[in-house]
Amino acid sequence: MTANEQPALDRGRPPVPGPSRSCSFPSFEVEELESGARLWSLDAKGCGLVTIVLLMPGGSELDTPGRAGLASFTAGLRAAGTRDRDALEFAAAAEDLGTTISTSCGWETAAIGTTIGSEDVVAGLELVAEAAAEPAFRAEEVERRRRRRLAEIERRRSDPSAQARIAFARAVYGDTPYAYPAIGDRRTTEEITREDITAFHARALAAGSCHLIAVGELGRGRVRPAIEETVEPRLRAHARRFDATAESLEPEPPLPSARRVVVVDRPGAAQTELRIGHGGVPRSHPDRVRLQVANSILGGKFMSRLNLTLREKHGYTYGVSSGFDFRRGPGPFVIATAVANDVAGAACRKTIEEVERMCAEPPVTSELDDARNYMVGVFPYTLQTIQGLSTRLQTLAVFDLERDEYDRWPERVRATSDKDVLEVCRRHLSPESLTIVAVGPAEELLPQLDGLGTTEVQATG
């Protein structure tokens, strides 16, 4: 072979991966403040920034059917004006610091946070504390937010993916909080009052159930005094535990005895959105890591069984994915894809076959190795930013997980065997109890879906 010649490249064989590199989660500290809130701090030297997040109780799992969307409605207004500043003044104060004060609401908690230069951390904490303890909930801001939410709800009526998510949650979770979208619906959004919002916030402002996450250039203990100066005085006035619990979040909901097919009729739709699944397990379940490995094989990565079957072999879709949404209660296991109308029935049957295969036989060595290597290999990418590290600490705090959760996670993944995968699939996947939601033209879909389960047709929206 001459110097200019290159060995032939075999494009039919993937390159051999290099050896895995070890990755450990950075050390962090946890301490209880005088108010009862827990402070989680992780010093990431050299970044020049600090991410601060205050986690408050009062997530969407507390919404009732008559007030669906109340938790997220409340959360979104906490930074829209305070006792001393209106919305524009508050936003301008954050802008002067080169940042924003963000609010969000998950199923378990609501959050108020910012990422700011380490030299301005005191001023940033002051704004976070002000939004948490002194939101004004002015009537004009409530109505402005109401209009925006109603517009978003209307937009979702024309979004087949959103319609599929809504119909699937309703079919699987009945009248429990998980059955309703976190944004609520038109009726509840119109009926929620300012009094509802202020009462919900007052109940959620319970320091003994709050977590304060601080990640970044903490500067030799400089952040703790800043917290004592800004956040703690406000939290100490609310030094109590949160007294509300979510209704009807059983550890593991009963699965239906037979498959159910729900067709959401969209006459003239060019394709069909599919959601297939059932209730899953809580975030704290001891099988969670093995289920993640199993899901990676089924539909959790590009080279998964579902994608190879539905996309590569049959050409039904551009992509398909599956996942367990781990929540405090039993979040859903769901397979999601969009297909041409004329192959919707065939795609459903092939999907069911793959779920059945997961429960019938263990994975082969090569696909198990690929899944484990993929999961361990991508894990470090989630730890590259202070926001990513903060998100990991928030998960530990919200779900009360062990401090070494992330240090042990890679070894738990590697220790998952083919028998473990088969065992957890048989325990937590139920092909005969799947709920199938198809959003598309009912006239075309019903003949194809015949025989898959009890069938019902719903109107869009």
Coordinates of C-alpha atoms in Angstrom, one line a residue:
M1 CA 0.0 0.0 0.0
T2 CA 1.5 3.3 -1.0
A3 CA 1.5 6.4 1.2
N4 CA -1.5 7.9 -0.8
E5 CA -3.6 4.7 -0.6
Q6 CA -6.3 4.4 2.1
P7 CA -7.8 1.1 3.3
A8 CA -11.3 0.4 2.0
L9 CA -14.0 1.7 4.2
D10 CA -16.7 -0.8 5.1
R11 CA -19.8 1.4 5.3
G12 CA -22.0 -1.6 6.2
R13 CA -20.3 -1.9 9.6
P14 CA -20.5 0.7 12.3
P15 CA -17.2 1.9 13.8
V16 CA -16.0 0.2 17.0
P17 CA -16.7 2.5 19.9
G18 CA -13.8 3.6 22.1
P19 CA -13.6 2.7 25.8
S20 CA -16.1 4.3 28.2
R21 CA -14.7 7.0 30.3
S22 CA -15.6 7.3 34.0
C23 CA -17.8 10.2 35.1
S24 CA -18.7 11.1 38.6
F25 CA -21.2 13.7 39.8
P26 CA -19.5 16.7 41.4
S27 CA -19.7 16.9 45.2
F28 CA -22.4 19.1 46.7
E29 CA -23.6 20.2 50.1
V30 CA -27.1 20.0 51.7
E31 CA -28.1 21.9 54.8
E32 CA -31.3 23.1 56.5
L33 CA -31.7 26.8 56.9
E34 CA -33.4 28.4 59.9
S35 CA -36.6 28.8 58.0
G36 CA -36.8 25.1 57.4
A37 CA -35.9 25.3 53.7
R38 CA -33.1 23.1 52.5
L39 CA -30.1 24.6 50.7
W40 CA -28.4 22.5 48.0
S41 CA -25.1 24.1 46.9
L42 CA -22.6 22.9 44.3
D43 CA -19.5 25.0 43.6
A44 CA -18.5 25.0 39.9
K45 CA -15.3 27.1 40.0
G46 CA -14.3 29.1 37.0
C47 CA -17.6 29.6 35.3
G48 CA -18.3 33.2 36.6
L49 CA -22.0 32.5 36.8
V50 CA -24.5 31.2 39.4
T51 CA -27.8 29.5 38.8
I52 CA -30.3 30.0 41.6
V53 CA -33.6 28.1 41.7
L54 CA -36.2 28.2 44.5
L55 CA -38.4 25.2 44.4
M56 CA -41.8 25.7 46.1
P57 CA -44.5 23.1 46.7
G58 CA -47.7 23.3 44.7
G59 CA -47.3 21.6 41.4
S60 CA -49.9 20.6 38.9
E61 CA -50.5 17.3 40.6
L62 CA -52.6 19.4 43.1
D63 CA -55.0 20.7 40.5
T64 CA -58.6 19.6 40.9
P65 CA -60.9 18.9 37.9
G66 CA -62.8 22.2 38.6
R67 CA -59.6 24.2 38.8
A68 CA -57.3 22.4 36.3
G69 CA -54.4 24.8 35.4
L70 CA -54.5 26.7 38.7
A71 CA -51.0 25.7 39.7
S72 CA -49.3 26.7 36.5
F73 CA -51.5 29.9 36.3
T74 CA -50.2 30.9 39.7
A75 CA -46.6 30.0 39.0
G76 CA -46.6 32.1 35.8
L77 CA -47.7 35.2 37.6
R78 CA -45.2 35.2 40.4
A79 CA -42.7 37.3 38.4
A80 CA -45.4 39.5 36.8
G81 CA -45.2 42.3 39.3
T82 CA -44.7 42.4 43.0
R83 CA -45.8 44.5 46.0
D84 CA -43.3 47.2 45.2
R85 CA -42.9 46.9 41.4
D86 CA -45.2 46.4 38.5
A87 CA -44.4 43.8 35.8
L88 CA -42.4 46.2 33.7
E89 CA -40.4 47.6 36.6
F90 CA -39.6 44.1 37.8
A91 CA -38.5 42.9 34.4
A92 CA -36.4 46.0 34.0
A93 CA -34.7 45.4 37.3
A94 CA -33.7 41.9 36.1
E95 CA -32.6 43.3 32.7
D96 CA -30.3 45.8 34.4
L97 CA -28.5 42.8 35.9
G98 CA -28.3 41.1 32.5
T99 CA -30.7 38.3 33.4
T100 CA -34.4 37.4 33.7
I101 CA -36.4 35.9 36.5
S102 CA -38.0 32.8 35.2
T103 CA -41.0 30.9 36.6
S104 CA -42.1 27.4 35.8
C105 CA -44.5 24.7 37.1
G106 CA -44.0 21.0 37.0
W107 CA -46.2 18.2 38.3
E108 CA -44.6 18.2 41.7
T109 CA -43.3 21.7 42.4
A110 CA -43.1 25.3 41.0
A111 CA -39.8 27.1 40.5
I112 CA -38.5 30.6 40.5
G113 CA -34.9 31.1 39.3
T114 CA -32.2 33.0 37.5
T115 CA -28.7 32.6 36.1
I116 CA -26.6 35.6 36.9
G117 CA -23.0 36.8 37.1
S118 CA -21.4 35.8 40.4
E119 CA -20.7 39.4 41.3
D120 CA -24.4 40.2 41.1
V121 CA -25.7 37.2 43.0
V122 CA -27.1 39.2 45.9
A123 CA -29.2 41.4 43.6
G124 CA -30.4 38.3 41.8
L125 CA -31.4 36.5 45.0
E126 CA -33.3 39.6 46.0
L127 CA -35.4 39.5 42.9
V128 CA -36.0 35.7 43.3
A129 CA -37.1 36.3 46.9
E130 CA -39.3 39.2 46.0
A131 CA -41.1 37.1 43.3
A132 CA -41.6 34.2 45.8
A133 CA -42.8 36.1 48.8
E134 CA -44.4 39.3 47.5
P135 CA -46.1 38.7 44.1
A136 CA -48.9 41.2 43.6
F137 CA -51.2 39.2 41.3
R138 CA -52.6 42.4 40.0
A139 CA -56.0 42.1 38.3
E140 CA -54.7 43.4 34.9
E141 CA -51.8 40.9 34.9
V142 CA -54.2 38.0 35.8
E143 CA -56.4 39.0 32.8
R144 CA -53.5 39.4 30.5
R145 CA -52.2 36.0 31.4
R146 CA -55.7 34.5 31.1
R147 CA -55.9 35.8 27.5
R148 CA -52.6 34.3 26.6
R149 CA -53.5 31.0 28.1
L150 CA -56.9 30.9 26.3
A151 CA -55.0 31.7 23.0
E152 CA -52.6 28.8 23.7
I153 CA -55.5 26.4 24.5
E154 CA -57.1 27.4 21.2
R155 CA -53.9 26.8 19.3
R156 CA -53.6 23.3 20.8
R157 CA -57.0 22.5 19.4
S158 CA -55.5 22.6 15.9
D159 CA -52.3 20.8 16.9
P160 CA -52.7 17.0 16.4
S161 CA -49.8 16.2 18.6
A162 CA -51.2 18.2 21.5
Q163 CA -54.6 16.6 20.9
A164 CA -53.1 13.2 21.1
R165 CA -51.3 14.0 24.4
I166 CA -54.6 15.3 25.9
A167 CA -56.7 12.4 24.7
F168 CA -54.2 9.9 25.9
A169 CA -53.9 11.4 29.4
R170 CA -57.7 11.5 29.7
A171 CA -58.1 7.9 28.6
V172 CA -55.4 6.5 30.9
Y173 CA -56.0 8.6 34.1
G174 CA -59.7 9.2 34.3
D175 CA -60.5 11.9 36.9
T176 CA -57.1 12.0 38.6
P177 CA -54.9 15.1 38.3
Y178 CA -52.7 13.5 35.6
A179 CA -55.8 13.3 33.3
Y180 CA -55.8 17.1 32.7
P181 CA -53.3 19.2 30.9
A182 CA -51.2 21.4 33.2
I183 CA -52.4 24.5 31.4
G184 CA -56.1 23.5 32.1
D185 CA -58.8 23.9 29.6
R186 CA -61.0 26.8 28.3
R187 CA -63.7 26.3 31.0
T188 CA -61.3 26.2 34.0
T189 CA -59.1 29.0 32.6
E190 CA -62.2 31.3 32.4
E191 CA -63.4 30.3 35.9
I192 CA -60.1 30.7 37.8
T193 CA -60.3 33.9 39.9
R194 CA -57.6 36.1 41.3
E195 CA -58.8 34.9 44.8
D196 CA -58.1 31.3 43.7
I197 CA -54.6 32.3 42.7
T198 CA -53.7 34.3 45.8
A199 CA -55.1 31.5 48.1
F200 CA -53.1 28.8 46.2
H201 CA -49.9 30.9 46.5
A202 CA -50.4 31.6 50.2
R203 CA -50.8 27.9 50.8
A204 CA -47.7 27.0 48.8
L205 CA -45.5 29.6 50.5
A206 CA -44.3 27.1 53.1
A207 CA -40.6 27.4 53.8
G208 CA -40.3 24.0 55.4
S209 CA -41.2 22.3 52.1
C210 CA -39.0 24.6 49.9
H211 CA -35.6 23.8 48.4
L212 CA -33.1 26.4 47.3
I213 CA -30.6 25.2 44.6
A214 CA -27.4 27.2 44.1
V215 CA -24.9 26.0 41.4
G216 CA -21.9 27.9 40.0
E217 CA -19.2 30.2 41.1
L218 CA -20.2 30.2 44.8
G219 CA -17.0 31.9 45.9
R220 CA -15.7 30.5 49.2
G221 CA -19.1 30.5 50.9
R222 CA -20.1 33.9 49.6
V223 CA -23.6 32.7 48.5
R224 CA -24.7 31.4 51.9
P225 CA -24.5 34.9 53.5
A226 CA -26.2 36.3 50.5
I227 CA -29.1 33.9 51.0
E228 CA -29.2 34.8 54.7
E229 CA -29.5 38.5 53.7
T230 CA -32.1 38.2 50.9
V231 CA -34.2 35.0 50.9
E232 CA -34.2 33.8 54.5
P233 CA -35.9 36.9 56.0
R234 CA -38.8 36.4 53.8
L235 CA -39.0 32.6 54.2
R236 CA -38.7 32.7 58.0
A237 CA -42.1 34.5 58.0
H238 CA -43.5 31.3 56.5
A239 CA -41.7 28.6 58.4
R240 CA -44.1 25.8 58.1
R241 CA -44.6 22.6 56.2
F242 CA -46.9 22.4 53.1
D243 CA -50.1 20.7 54.2
A244 CA -51.7 19.6 50.9
T245 CA -51.3 16.3 49.1
A246 CA -52.3 15.2 45.6
E247 CA -55.5 13.3 45.3
S248 CA -55.8 9.9 43.6
L249 CA -52.1 9.3 42.7
E250 CA -52.0 5.6 43.6
P251 CA -48.5 4.0 43.6
E252 CA -49.5 1.8 40.6
P253 CA -52.9 2.4 39.0
P254 CA -54.9 -0.7 37.9
L255 CA -54.5 -1.5 34.3
P256 CA -57.6 -2.1 32.1
S257 CA -58.4 -5.7 31.3
A258 CA -58.4 -5.1 27.6
R259 CA -56.9 -2.8 25.0
R260 CA -58.8 0.4 24.3
V261 CA -58.8 2.4 21.1
V262 CA -59.7 6.1 21.1
V263 CA -60.0 7.9 17.7
V264 CA -60.0 11.7 17.8
D265 CA -61.6 12.6 14.5
R266 CA -59.8 15.2 12.3
P267 CA -61.5 15.0 8.9
G268 CA -59.1 15.8 6.1
A269 CA -55.9 15.4 8.2
A270 CA -52.9 14.5 6.1
Q271 CA -51.5 12.1 8.7
T272 CA -52.3 10.4 12.0
E273 CA -50.8 11.1 15.4
L274 CA -50.5 7.9 17.5
R275 CA -50.0 7.6 21.3
I276 CA -49.8 4.0 22.6
G277 CA -49.2 3.1 26.3
H278 CA -50.6 2.9 29.8
G279 CA -49.8 4.0 33.3
G280 CA -46.3 3.5 34.5
V281 CA -44.4 3.7 37.8
P282 CA -43.4 6.5 40.2
R283 CA -39.9 8.1 40.0
S284 CA -38.9 6.4 43.3
H285 CA -39.7 2.9 42.1
P286 CA -36.7 0.5 42.6
D287 CA -37.1 -0.8 39.0
R288 CA -36.6 2.7 37.5
V289 CA -33.0 2.2 36.1
R290 CA -33.7 -1.2 34.7
L291 CA -36.9 0.2 33.0
Q292 CA -34.7 2.9 31.5
V293 CA -32.4 0.3 30.0
A294 CA -35.4 -1.7 28.7
N295 CA -37.0 1.4 27.2
S296 CA -33.7 2.4 25.5
I297 CA -33.9 -1.0 23.6
L298 CA -37.6 -0.5 22.8
G299 CA -37.8 3.1 21.7
G300 CA -35.5 5.3 23.8
K301 CA -32.8 5.9 21.2
F302 CA -32.6 6.2 17.4
M303 CA -31.3 2.6 16.8
S304 CA -34.2 1.1 18.9
R305 CA -36.5 -1.7 18.0
L306 CA -39.4 0.5 17.3
N307 CA -37.5 2.9 15.0
L308 CA -35.8 0.0 13.2
T309 CA -39.2 -1.6 12.6
L310 CA -41.5 1.3 11.9
R311 CA -39.0 3.6 10.2
E312 CA -36.2 1.6 8.7
K313 CA -38.0 -1.7 7.7
H314 CA -41.5 -0.5 6.9
G315 CA -41.1 3.2 6.2
Y316 CA -44.2 4.1 8.2
T317 CA -42.8 7.1 10.0
Y318 CA -39.9 9.5 10.1
G319 CA -39.4 8.6 13.8
V320 CA -40.9 6.9 16.8
S321 CA -40.0 7.1 20.5
S322 CA -41.1 5.6 23.8
G323 CA -40.5 6.6 27.3
F324 CA -41.5 6.4 31.0
D325 CA -42.5 9.8 32.4
F326 CA -41.3 9.3 36.0
R327 CA -43.3 11.5 38.4
R328 CA -44.1 11.4 42.1
G329 CA -47.1 9.3 41.1
P330 CA -47.3 6.7 38.3
G331 CA -46.6 8.8 35.3
P332 CA -47.3 7.4 31.8
F333 CA -45.4 4.9 29.7
V334 CA -46.1 6.1 26.1
I335 CA -45.0 5.4 22.6
A336 CA -45.4 8.4 20.2
T337 CA -45.2 8.7 16.5
A338 CA -47.0 10.2 13.4
V339 CA -47.7 8.1 10.4
A340 CA -49.5 8.3 7.0
N341 CA -53.2 7.6 7.4
D342 CA -53.2 4.5 5.3
V343 CA -50.7 2.7 7.5
A344 CA -52.0 3.7 10.9
G345 CA -53.5 0.3 11.6
A346 CA -50.3 -1.6 10.5
A347 CA -48.1 0.8 12.5
C348 CA -50.2 0.1 15.6
R349 CA -50.0 -3.7 15.1
K350 CA -46.2 -3.6 14.6
T351 CA -45.9 -1.4 17.7
I352 CA -47.9 -3.9 19.8
E353 CA -45.8 -6.8 18.4
E354 CA -42.6 -5.0 19.6
V355 CA -44.0 -4.5 23.1
E356 CA -45.1 -8.1 23.2
R357 CA -41.6 -9.2 22.1
M358 CA -40.0 -7.2 25.0
C359 CA -42.2 -9.3 27.4
A360 CA -41.6 -12.6 25.6
E361 CA -37.8 -12.9 25.3
P362 CA -34.7 -11.2 26.6
P363 CA -32.7 -8.9 24.4
V364 CA -29.7 -10.2 22.5
T365 CA -26.3 -9.3 23.9
S366 CA -25.5 -6.8 21.2
E367 CA -28.6 -4.6 21.6
L368 CA -28.3 -4.8 25.4
D369 CA -24.6 -3.6 25.2
D370 CA -25.6 -0.9 22.8
A371 CA -28.3 0.4 25.1
R372 CA -26.1 0.3 28.2
N373 CA -23.2 2.0 26.4
Y374 CA -25.5 4.6 25.0
M375 CA -27.0 5.5 28.3
V376 CA -23.7 5.7 30.2
G377 CA -22.1 7.5 27.3
V378 CA -24.6 10.3 27.0
F379 CA -24.8 10.8 30.8
P380 CA -21.8 13.2 31.0
Y381 CA -23.4 15.5 28.5
T382 CA -26.2 16.3 30.9
L383 CA -23.6 17.6 33.4
Q384 CA -21.8 20.1 31.2
T385 CA -23.6 23.2 32.3
I386 CA -24.5 24.7 35.7
Q387 CA -28.1 24.5 34.5
G388 CA -27.8 20.8 33.9
L389 CA -26.2 20.3 37.3
S390 CA -29.0 22.3 38.9
T391 CA -31.6 20.2 37.2
R392 CA -30.0 17.0 38.6
L393 CA -30.0 18.5 42.1
Q394 CA -33.6 19.5 41.7
T395 CA -34.5 15.9 40.9
L396 CA -32.8 14.7 44.1
A397 CA -34.6 17.3 46.1
V398 CA -38.1 16.8 44.7
F399 CA -38.1 13.0 44.8
D400 CA -36.1 12.6 48.0
L401 CA -33.5 10.4 46.3
E402 CA -30.3 9.2 47.9
R403 CA -27.4 11.6 47.6
D404 CA -25.3 9.1 45.6
E405 CA -28.1 8.5 43.0
Y406 CA -25.9 9.8 40.1
D407 CA -22.7 8.2 41.3
R408 CA -24.4 4.8 41.4
W409 CA -26.5 5.3 38.2
P410 CA -23.8 4.2 35.7
E411 CA -23.0 1.1 37.6
R412 CA -26.7 0.2 37.9
V413 CA -27.1 0.6 34.2
R414 CA -24.0 -1.6 33.5
A415 CA -25.3 -4.2 36.0
T416 CA -28.6 -4.6 34.2
S417 CA -28.7 -8.0 32.6
D418 CA -30.8 -9.5 29.8
K419 CA -32.8 -11.3 32.5
D420 CA -33.4 -8.1 34.4
V421 CA -34.8 -6.4 31.2
L422 CA -37.2 -9.3 30.6
E423 CA -38.3 -9.4 34.2
V424 CA -39.1 -5.6 34.4
C425 CA -40.9 -5.7 31.1
R426 CA -43.1 -8.6 32.2
R427 CA -43.8 -6.7 35.4
H428 CA -44.5 -3.2 34.0
L429 CA -45.4 -3.6 30.4
S430 CA -48.8 -4.9 29.5
P431 CA -49.4 -5.4 25.8
E432 CA -53.0 -6.5 26.4
S433 CA -53.8 -3.4 28.4
L434 CA -52.5 -0.7 26.0
T435 CA -54.5 2.4 25.3
I436 CA -54.2 3.4 21.6
V437 CA -55.0 7.0 20.7
A438 CA -55.2 7.9 17.0
V439 CA -55.8 11.5 16.0
G440 CA -56.8 11.6 12.3
P441 CA -59.7 11.1 10.0
A442 CA -62.0 8.6 11.7
E443 CA -63.5 7.4 8.4
E444 CA -60.1 6.1 7.3
L445 CA -58.9 4.9 10.7
L446 CA -61.8 2.9 12.1
P447 CA -61.6 0.0 9.5
Q448 CA -57.8 -0.3 10.1
L449 CA -58.1 -0.3 13.9
D450 CA -60.9 -2.8 14.0
G451 CA -60.0 -5.7 16.3
L452 CA -57.4 -4.0 18.3
G453 CA -59.7 -3.3 21.3
T454 CA -62.9 -1.5 22.3
T455 CA -63.2 1.5 20.1
E456 CA -64.7 5.0 20.7
V457 CA -64.7 8.1 18.6
Q458 CA -64.2 11.6 20.0
A459 CA -64.5 15.0 18.4
T460 CA -61.4 17.2 18.2
G461 CA -61.0 19.5 21.2

